[in-house]
Amino acid sequence: MTVHLLFIGRPRDKHANALAAEYIKRAGRFLACRMAEIDPRRYDPFERHAGAWRVALDPAGEAVDSAGIQRLIERVRLEARDLVLVVGGHDGLPEGWRARADQLLSLTPLTLPHELARAVAAEQIYRALAAINRHPYGR
């Protein structure tokens, strides 16, 4: 299983991007994880990752807490599938992507800059994998 954290738009805040990269690096101790910028005109995560569980992060999605992210990762792992989380850019997600996602999730009811949403998503991936592997992070 691989967890893919994909985001639209260039990372402008080097600190937020470094924070997200650090959490993905830490999560990589437990499971293969990668984070990548994508251009929706050239990269379609729904075609590229056809067998994966594809999640679009969207404010209108299902509200989820840390335990919910952990349950999601555990379930997808048991199904032997990859997990793809897509964070929209400053204009959100491209037209039609919400409908193509297997699941819409909301990290918070707050409106977050997409770079901060990416860092929060990366931290939640790490937190979930640490809990699954009984690592003391977050206790």
JSON list of C-alpha atoms in Angstrom, two decimals:
[
{"chain": "A", "resi": 1, "resn": "MET", "atom": "CA", "xyz": [0.00, 0.00, 0.00]},
{"chain": "A", "resi": 2, "resn": "THR", "atom": "CA", "xyz": [1.11, 3.52, -0.76]},
{"chain": "A", "resi": 3, "resn": "VAL", "atom": "CA", "xyz": [-0.46, 6.74, 0.51]},
{"chain": "A", "resi": 4, "resn": "HIS", "atom": "CA", "xyz": [-0.35, 9.51, -2.10]},
{"chain": "A", "resi": 5, "resn": "LEU", "atom": "CA", "xyz": [-0.96, 13.08, -0.96]},
{"chain": "A", "resi": 6, "resn": "LEU", "atom": "CA", "xyz": [-1.50, 15.00, -4.19]},
{"chain": "A", "resi": 7, "resn": "PHE", "atom": "CA", "xyz": [-2.01, 18.73, -4.37]},
{"chain": "A", "resi": 8, "resn": "ILE", "atom": "CA", "xyz": [-2.88, 21.23, -7.06]},
{"chain": "A", "resi": 9, "resn": "GLY", "atom": "CA", "xyz": [-0.88, 24.40, -7.34]},
{"chain": "A", "resi": 10, "resn": "ARG", "atom": "CA", "xyz": [2.66, 25.43, -6.66]},
{"chain": "A", "resi": 11, "resn": "PRO", "atom": "CA", "xyz": [3.69, 25.56, -3.02]},
{"chain": "A", "resi": 12, "resn": "ARG", "atom": "CA", "xyz": [4.28, 29.26, -2.37]},
{"chain": "A", "resi": 13, "resn": "ASP", "atom": "CA", "xyz": [4.83, 29.12, 1.37]},
{"chain": "A", "resi": 14, "resn": "LYS", "atom": "CA", "xyz": [8.06, 27.19, 1.75]},
{"chain": "A", "resi": 15, "resn": "HIS", "atom": "CA", "xyz": [7.45, 26.72, 5.48]},
{"chain": "A", "resi": 16, "resn": "ALA", "atom": "CA", "xyz": [4.02, 25.10, 5.05]},
{"chain": "A", "resi": 17, "resn": "ASN", "atom": "CA", "xyz": [5.37, 22.89, 2.29]},
{"chain": "A", "resi": 18, "resn": "ALA", "atom": "CA", "xyz": [8.39, 21.91, 4.41]},
{"chain": "A", "resi": 19, "resn": "LEU", "atom": "CA", "xyz": [6.08, 21.01, 7.29]},
{"chain": "A", "resi": 20, "resn": "ALA", "atom": "CA", "xyz": [3.93, 18.80, 5.05]},
{"chain": "A", "resi": 21, "resn": "ALA", "atom": "CA", "xyz": [7.06, 17.18, 3.56]},
{"chain": "A", "resi": 22, "resn": "GLU", "atom": "CA", "xyz": [8.41, 16.48, 7.05]},
{"chain": "A", "resi": 23, "resn": "TYR", "atom": "CA", "xyz": [5.23, 14.68, 8.11]},
{"chain": "A", "resi": 24, "resn": "ILE", "atom": "CA", "xyz": [5.17, 12.63, 4.91]},
{"chain": "A", "resi": 25, "resn": "LYS", "atom": "CA", "xyz": [8.82, 11.71, 5.51]},
{"chain": "A", "resi": 26, "resn": "ARG", "atom": "CA", "xyz": [8.01, 10.61, 9.07]},
{"chain": "A", "resi": 27, "resn": "ALA", "atom": "CA", "xyz": [4.99, 8.62, 7.87]},
{"chain": "A", "resi": 28, "resn": "GLY", "atom": "CA", "xyz": [7.28, 6.84, 5.42]},
{"chain": "A", "resi": 29, "resn": "ARG", "atom": "CA", "xyz": [8.80, 4.93, 8.34]},
{"chain": "A", "resi": 30, "resn": "PHE", "atom": "CA", "xyz": [5.53, 3.02, 8.64]},
{"chain": "A", "resi": 31, "resn": "LEU", "atom": "CA", "xyz": [4.25, 2.82, 5.08]},
{"chain": "A", "resi": 32, "resn": "ALA", "atom": "CA", "xyz": [5.20, 4.03, 1.61]},
{"chain": "A", "resi": 33, "resn": "CYS", "atom": "CA", "xyz": [4.05, 7.64, 1.37]},
{"chain": "A", "resi": 34, "resn": "ARG", "atom": "CA", "xyz": [4.56, 10.30, -1.24]},
{"chain": "A", "resi": 35, "resn": "MET", "atom": "CA", "xyz": [3.50, 13.89, -1.74]},
{"chain": "A", "resi": 36, "resn": "ALA", "atom": "CA", "xyz": [3.42, 15.53, -5.16]},
{"chain": "A", "resi": 37, "resn": "GLU", "atom": "CA", "xyz": [2.22, 18.63, -6.92]},
{"chain": "A", "resi": 38, "resn": "ILE", "atom": "CA", "xyz": [-0.04, 17.81, -9.84]},
{"chain": "A", "resi": 39, "resn": "ASP", "atom": "CA", "xyz": [-1.28, 19.81, -12.81]},
{"chain": "A", "resi": 40, "resn": "PRO", "atom": "CA", "xyz": [-4.91, 18.76, -13.44]},
{"chain": "A", "resi": 41, "resn": "ARG", "atom": "CA", "xyz": [-4.46, 19.44, -17.17]},
{"chain": "A", "resi": 42, "resn": "ARG", "atom": "CA", "xyz": [-1.80, 16.72, -17.32]},
{"chain": "A", "resi": 43, "resn": "TYR", "atom": "CA", "xyz": [-2.40, 14.44, -14.37]},
{"chain": "A", "resi": 44, "resn": "ASP", "atom": "CA", "xyz": [-5.72, 12.78, -13.64]},
{"chain": "A", "resi": 45, "resn": "PRO", "atom": "CA", "xyz": [-5.51, 10.96, -10.29]},
{"chain": "A", "resi": 46, "resn": "PHE", "atom": "CA", "xyz": [-8.69, 9.03, -11.08]},
{"chain": "A", "resi": 47, "resn": "GLU", "atom": "CA", "xyz": [-7.17, 7.48, -14.20]},
{"chain": "A", "resi": 48, "resn": "ARG", "atom": "CA", "xyz": [-3.62, 7.18, -12.84]},
{"chain": "A", "resi": 49, "resn": "HIS", "atom": "CA", "xyz": [-4.76, 5.46, -9.66]},
{"chain": "A", "resi": 50, "resn": "ALA", "atom": "CA", "xyz": [-7.75, 3.49, -10.93]},
{"chain": "A", "resi": 51, "resn": "GLY", "atom": "CA", "xyz": [-7.43, 0.72, -8.31]},
{"chain": "A", "resi": 52, "resn": "ALA", "atom": "CA", "xyz": [-6.82, 3.06, -5.38]},
{"chain": "A", "resi": 53, "resn": "TRP", "atom": "CA", "xyz": [-9.32, 4.51, -2.91]},
{"chain": "A", "resi": 54, "resn": "ARG", "atom": "CA", "xyz": [-9.48, 8.13, -4.07]},
{"chain": "A", "resi": 55, "resn": "VAL", "atom": "CA", "xyz": [-10.40, 10.80, -1.55]},
{"chain": "A", "resi": 56, "resn": "ALA", "atom": "CA", "xyz": [-11.01, 14.45, -2.42]},
{"chain": "A", "resi": 57, "resn": "LEU", "atom": "CA", "xyz": [-10.53, 16.85, 0.45]},
{"chain": "A", "resi": 58, "resn": "ASP", "atom": "CA", "xyz": [-13.40, 19.29, 0.27]},
{"chain": "A", "resi": 59, "resn": "PRO", "atom": "CA", "xyz": [-15.08, 21.59, 2.82]},
{"chain": "A", "resi": 60, "resn": "ALA", "atom": "CA", "xyz": [-18.47, 20.11, 1.84]},
{"chain": "A", "resi": 61, "resn": "GLY", "atom": "CA", "xyz": [-17.27, 16.55, 2.44]},
{"chain": "A", "resi": 62, "resn": "GLU", "atom": "CA", "xyz": [-17.92, 14.25, 5.38]},
{"chain": "A", "resi": 63, "resn": "ALA", "atom": "CA", "xyz": [-16.44, 15.68, 8.58]},
{"chain": "A", "resi": 64, "resn": "VAL", "atom": "CA", "xyz": [-13.73, 13.39, 9.85]},
{"chain": "A", "resi": 65, "resn": "ASP", "atom": "CA", "xyz": [-11.58, 13.34, 12.97]},
{"chain": "A", "resi": 66, "resn": "SER", "atom": "CA", "xyz": [-8.16, 11.77, 13.57]},
{"chain": "A", "resi": 67, "resn": "ALA", "atom": "CA", "xyz": [-9.71, 8.42, 14.49]},
{"chain": "A", "resi": 68, "resn": "GLY", "atom": "CA", "xyz": [-11.70, 8.51, 11.26]},
{"chain": "A", "resi": 69, "resn": "ILE", "atom": "CA", "xyz": [-8.54, 9.01, 9.20]},
{"chain": "A", "resi": 70, "resn": "GLN", "atom": "CA", "xyz": [-6.98, 6.10, 11.06]},
{"chain": "A", "resi": 71, "resn": "ARG", "atom": "CA", "xyz": [-9.99, 3.86, 10.33]},
{"chain": "A", "resi": 72, "resn": "LEU", "atom": "CA", "xyz": [-9.87, 4.89, 6.66]},
{"chain": "A", "resi": 73, "resn": "ILE", "atom": "CA", "xyz": [-6.19, 3.96, 6.35]},
{"chain": "A", "resi": 74, "resn": "GLU", "atom": "CA", "xyz": [-6.72, 0.66, 8.17]},
{"chain": "A", "resi": 75, "resn": "ARG", "atom": "CA", "xyz": [-9.68, -0.26, 5.93]},
{"chain": "A", "resi": 76, "resn": "VAL", "atom": "CA", "xyz": [-7.88, 0.61, 2.69]},
{"chain": "A", "resi": 77, "resn": "ARG", "atom": "CA", "xyz": [-4.79, -1.25, 3.89]},
{"chain": "A", "resi": 78, "resn": "LEU", "atom": "CA", "xyz": [-6.86, -4.37, 4.59]},
{"chain": "A", "resi": 79, "resn": "GLU", "atom": "CA", "xyz": [-8.26, -4.12, 1.06]},
{"chain": "A", "resi": 80, "resn": "ALA", "atom": "CA", "xyz": [-4.64, -4.02, -0.24]},
{"chain": "A", "resi": 81, "resn": "ARG", "atom": "CA", "xyz": [-5.30, -0.80, -2.14]},
{"chain": "A", "resi": 82, "resn": "ASP", "atom": "CA", "xyz": [-3.41, 2.46, -2.41]},
{"chain": "A", "resi": 83, "resn": "LEU", "atom": "CA", "xyz": [-4.90, 5.58, -0.84]},
{"chain": "A", "resi": 84, "resn": "VAL", "atom": "CA", "xyz": [-4.94, 8.82, -2.80]},
{"chain": "A", "resi": 85, "resn": "LEU", "atom": "CA", "xyz": [-5.82, 12.10, -1.08]},
{"chain": "A", "resi": 86, "resn": "VAL", "atom": "CA", "xyz": [-6.26, 15.12, -3.35]},
{"chain": "A", "resi": 87, "resn": "VAL", "atom": "CA", "xyz": [-6.03, 18.68, -2.03]},
{"chain": "A", "resi": 88, "resn": "GLY", "atom": "CA", "xyz": [-7.40, 21.36, -4.34]},
{"chain": "A", "resi": 89, "resn": "GLY", "atom": "CA", "xyz": [-5.63, 24.57, -5.24]},
{"chain": "A", "resi": 90, "resn": "HIS", "atom": "CA", "xyz": [-6.70, 28.14, -4.60]},
{"chain": "A", "resi": 91, "resn": "ASP", "atom": "CA", "xyz": [-9.75, 27.55, -6.83]},
{"chain": "A", "resi": 92, "resn": "GLY", "atom": "CA", "xyz": [-10.58, 24.25, -5.14]},
{"chain": "A", "resi": 93, "resn": "LEU", "atom": "CA", "xyz": [-10.91, 21.02, -7.11]},
{"chain": "A", "resi": 94, "resn": "PRO", "atom": "CA", "xyz": [-11.38, 20.94, -10.88]},
{"chain": "A", "resi": 95, "resn": "GLU", "atom": "CA", "xyz": [-14.86, 20.55, -12.30]},
{"chain": "A", "resi": 96, "resn": "GLY", "atom": "CA", "xyz": [-16.10, 16.97, -12.05]},
{"chain": "A", "resi": 97, "resn": "TRP", "atom": "CA", "xyz": [-13.45, 15.68, -9.64]},
{"chain": "A", "resi": 98, "resn": "ARG", "atom": "CA", "xyz": [-15.77, 15.66, -6.62]},
{"chain": "A", "resi": 99, "resn": "ALA", "atom": "CA", "xyz": [-18.19, 13.34, -8.42]},
{"chain": "A", "resi": 100, "resn": "ARG", "atom": "CA", "xyz": [-15.37, 10.99, -9.45]},
{"chain": "A", "resi": 101, "resn": "ALA", "atom": "CA", "xyz": [-13.93, 10.63, -5.95]},
{"chain": "A", "resi": 102, "resn": "ASP", "atom": "CA", "xyz": [-14.70, 7.52, -3.94]},
{"chain": "A", "resi": 103, "resn": "GLN", "atom": "CA", "xyz": [-15.11, 9.73, -0.88]},
{"chain": "A", "resi": 104, "resn": "LEU", "atom": "CA", "xyz": [-15.25, 13.43, -0.01]},
{"chain": "A", "resi": 105, "resn": "LEU", "atom": "CA", "xyz": [-13.70, 14.36, 3.32]},
{"chain": "A", "resi": 106, "resn": "SER", "atom": "CA", "xyz": [-13.55, 17.62, 5.22]},
{"chain": "A", "resi": 107, "resn": "LEU", "atom": "CA", "xyz": [-10.61, 18.10, 7.57]},
{"chain": "A", "resi": 108, "resn": "THR", "atom": "CA", "xyz": [-12.25, 21.03, 9.35]},
{"chain": "A", "resi": 109, "resn": "PRO", "atom": "CA", "xyz": [-15.23, 23.36, 8.98]},
{"chain": "A", "resi": 110, "resn": "LEU", "atom": "CA", "xyz": [-12.72, 26.23, 8.85]},
{"chain": "A", "resi": 111, "resn": "THR", "atom": "CA", "xyz": [-11.61, 27.63, 5.52]},
{"chain": "A", "resi": 112, "resn": "LEU", "atom": "CA", "xyz": [-7.91, 26.84, 5.20]},
{"chain": "A", "resi": 113, "resn": "PRO", "atom": "CA", "xyz": [-5.37, 27.99, 2.64]},
{"chain": "A", "resi": 114, "resn": "HIS", "atom": "CA", "xyz": [-4.63, 24.98, 0.43]},
{"chain": "A", "resi": 115, "resn": "GLU", "atom": "CA", "xyz": [-1.01, 24.90, 1.64]},
{"chain": "A", "resi": 116, "resn": "LEU", "atom": "CA", "xyz": [-2.13, 24.66, 5.25]},
{"chain": "A", "resi": 117, "resn": "ALA", "atom": "CA", "xyz": [-4.72, 22.00, 4.34]},
{"chain": "A", "resi": 118, "resn": "ARG", "atom": "CA", "xyz": [-1.88, 20.00, 2.80]},
{"chain": "A", "resi": 119, "resn": "ALA", "atom": "CA", "xyz": [0.16, 20.26, 6.01]},
{"chain": "A", "resi": 120, "resn": "VAL", "atom": "CA", "xyz": [-2.85, 19.25, 8.13]},
{"chain": "A", "resi": 121, "resn": "ALA", "atom": "CA", "xyz": [-3.55, 16.26, 5.86]},
{"chain": "A", "resi": 122, "resn": "ALA", "atom": "CA", "xyz": [0.11, 15.17, 6.01]},
{"chain": "A", "resi": 123, "resn": "GLU", "atom": "CA", "xyz": [0.13, 15.42, 9.80]},
{"chain": "A", "resi": 124, "resn": "GLN", "atom": "CA", "xyz": [-3.08, 13.39, 10.04]},
{"chain": "A", "resi": 125, "resn": "ILE", "atom": "CA", "xyz": [-1.58, 10.67, 7.83]},
{"chain": "A", "resi": 126, "resn": "TYR", "atom": "CA", "xyz": [1.44, 10.52, 10.12]},
{"chain": "A", "resi": 127, "resn": "ARG", "atom": "CA", "xyz": [-0.72, 10.57, 13.26]},
{"chain": "A", "resi": 128, "resn": "ALA", "atom": "CA", "xyz": [-2.87, 7.69, 11.95]},
{"chain": "A", "resi": 129, "resn": "LEU", "atom": "CA", "xyz": [0.11, 5.56, 10.94]},
{"chain": "A", "resi": 130, "resn": "ALA", "atom": "CA", "xyz": [1.84, 6.25, 14.25]},
{"chain": "A", "resi": 131, "resn": "ALA", "atom": "CA", "xyz": [-1.28, 5.13, 16.14]},
{"chain": "A", "resi": 132, "resn": "ILE", "atom": "CA", "xyz": [-1.69, 2.02, 13.99]},
{"chain": "A", "resi": 133, "resn": "ASN", "atom": "CA", "xyz": [1.94, 1.10, 14.73]},
{"chain": "A", "resi": 134, "resn": "ARG", "atom": "CA", "xyz": [1.65, 1.96, 18.44]},
{"chain": "A", "resi": 135, "resn": "HIS", "atom": "CA", "xyz": [4.17, 4.77, 18.18]},
{"chain": "A", "resi": 136, "resn": "PRO", "atom": "CA", "xyz": [3.90, 7.25, 21.07]},
{"chain": "A", "resi": 137, "resn": "TYR", "atom": "CA", "xyz": [3.35, 10.31, 18.81]},
{"chain": "A", "resi": 138, "resn": "GLY", "atom": "CA", "xyz": [0.29, 12.28, 19.84]},
{"chain": "A", "resi": 139, "resn": "ARG", "atom": "CA", "xyz": [-0.24, 10.70, 23.25]}
]
